Each structure stands twice: as C-alpha cells, then as structure tokens.
C-alpha cells in the first residue's frame, strides 16, 4: 500500500453532455477531501475540471491548480482554490502537476485529457516514475480507448505487461483504494520494453 497525499486529476475542460459525469467529478473531489488527499489539477473553473475542484473545496479539502498564464482567461482560472500556481507554458504545467502529485486519476475528457494522460503513461512505460494511474471508466466512457490499447497489444506495438501501467476504476469510490493498492514498478531498461 502506498501513502497517497496528493492526487492529480486529468479531465475535460468541458462538462460533456451527460450531467452524471459532472456529478462523478464532484464526487471524486468530495472523496479526496474526505480522505485528506490534496487535489492537483489544471486550475480551471470550467467543465469537469471546475466540478472536481468544487467538490474538494466545498468539503474542506485542499486544491492546487496549475495553469499557464495564457489559459487563465480561456479556462477561467478558479479563484476560490487553496493555491493557484501560474506557469509559463503547457509543458511547465504538465511537469509541475507531475512533480506535485503522488498519483493520477483520469475522468472523461477530450484531447487535452488524452495528452496529459499519455504523457504520464509513456513516462511510466520508460521507467521514469512509478506513480499510480487510475482511469475512471464511469458510464463506459473509456471503453473505446481500452479496446484500442488491447488492439495495440495484439498488434505487437505495446508490450502486454504495459497494460498494467494503469488500473481501471468502475466508479469514483474505487479510485483512492486502487491508487493506494498500486505497486511501484522497478526501473526498466530498453530490453524490458517489449
Ligand atoms: P480537454 O480534455 O481538451 O478539455 O482538456 C483538458 C485539459 O487539458 C485542459 O486543462 C487543457 O488546457 C489541457 N490541454 C489541452 N490541450 C493540451 C495539450 N496539447 N497539452 C497539454 N494540455 C492540454
């Protein structure tokens, strides 16, 4: 069991079409607050991002938002956070969120969510870190992605053992237990990759 003190959530800057997704994001935030786990996220007050942050803040938790200066207006920086870190670029934002987080959870989102998730997964694939990554598959949102990854494994482009780079939660309640139960893989060398 690893001690998780902070969890970074990647999710949509949009709320999507199903209100249940926003509820899921808010509930994840509330769960983090209840467990005393700090939220690290992109700092916006929009979409599912805003909901997860609100879930933490409404329940007395701690939120650190990390947002690039140029996005402060576009994503409407959340003004009610415990801490808002303003960085100079998207790259700095991802690096800062990575440094601050003990683990990652991924809620439904769009291209930015995929970018953030796969950067973390590919760093882990290369043995640069061993932090838990939990995909929250509420309402089957990530099922097509799981099918694609299975197909990449079948096609010989992803090593079968790299399916274990992340775990899949079927509900928000499973996120913290799954993150805590994840084991840290040892460093890999090139020969281990395939
Ligand atoms: P989205 O899933 O597209 O709604 O975006 C979710 C988050 O990812 C937002 O905070 C975006 O600012 C961020 N994002 C969007 N595009 C990128 C990118 N190319 N690199 C890093 N983050 C991004």
mmCIF file of C-alpha atoms in Angstrom, residues 9-16 21 25 41-42 44-52 75 105-114 116-117 141-142:
data_model
loop_
_atom_site.group_PDB
_atom_site.id
_atom_site.type_symbol
_atom_site.label_atom_id
_atom_site.label_comp_id
_atom_site.label_asym_id
_atom_site.label_seq_id
_atom_site.Cartn_x
_atom_site.Cartn_y
_atom_site.Cartn_z
ATOM 1 C CA UNK A 9 -6.941 14.627 -11.815
ATOM 2 C CA UNK A 10 -6.950 14.968 -15.589
ATOM 3 C CA UNK A 11 -10.407 15.627 -17.068
ATOM 4 C CA UNK A 12 -12.361 17.704 -19.548
ATOM 5 C CA UNK A 13 -12.416 21.462 -19.680
ATOM 6 C CA UNK A 14 -15.942 20.751 -20.949
ATOM 7 C CA UNK A 15 -18.655 19.115 -18.898
ATOM 8 C CA UNK A 16 -19.833 16.761 -21.654
ATOM 9 C CA UNK A 21 -20.354 12.963 -15.497
ATOM 10 C CA UNK A 25 -16.295 14.681 -10.961
ATOM 11 C CA UNK A 41 -5.315 19.823 -11.358
ATOM 12 C CA UNK A 42 -5.219 22.271 -14.253
ATOM 13 C CA UNK A 44 -9.682 25.928 -14.464
ATOM 14 C CA UNK A 45 -13.175 26.751 -13.270
ATOM 15 C CA UNK A 46 -14.838 25.166 -16.300
ATOM 16 C CA UNK A 47 -16.180 21.755 -17.264
ATOM 17 C CA UNK A 48 -15.379 18.670 -15.237
ATOM 18 C CA UNK A 49 -12.188 20.414 -14.067
ATOM 19 C CA UNK A 50 -14.232 23.016 -12.242
ATOM 20 C CA UNK A 51 -16.533 20.357 -10.771
ATOM 21 C CA UNK A 52 -13.784 18.231 -9.256
ATOM 22 C CA UNK A 75 -10.266 28.273 -18.967
ATOM 23 C CA UNK A 105 -6.820 9.766 -11.881
ATOM 24 C CA UNK A 106 -8.397 10.322 -15.285
ATOM 25 C CA UNK A 107 -12.041 11.305 -15.669
ATOM 26 C CA UNK A 108 -13.791 11.741 -19.028
ATOM 27 C CA UNK A 109 -12.335 14.479 -21.173
ATOM 28 C CA UNK A 110 -11.131 15.429 -24.614
ATOM 29 C CA UNK A 111 -7.842 15.802 -26.453
ATOM 30 C CA UNK A 112 -6.099 17.689 -23.647
ATOM 31 C CA UNK A 113 -7.059 14.964 -21.181
ATOM 32 C CA UNK A 114 -5.615 12.331 -23.516
ATOM 33 C CA UNK A 116 -1.884 14.669 -20.236
ATOM 34 C CA UNK A 117 -2.728 11.024 -19.550
ATOM 35 C CA UNK A 141 -16.545 6.399 -21.375
ATOM 36 C CA UNK A 142 -13.069 4.932 -21.740
#
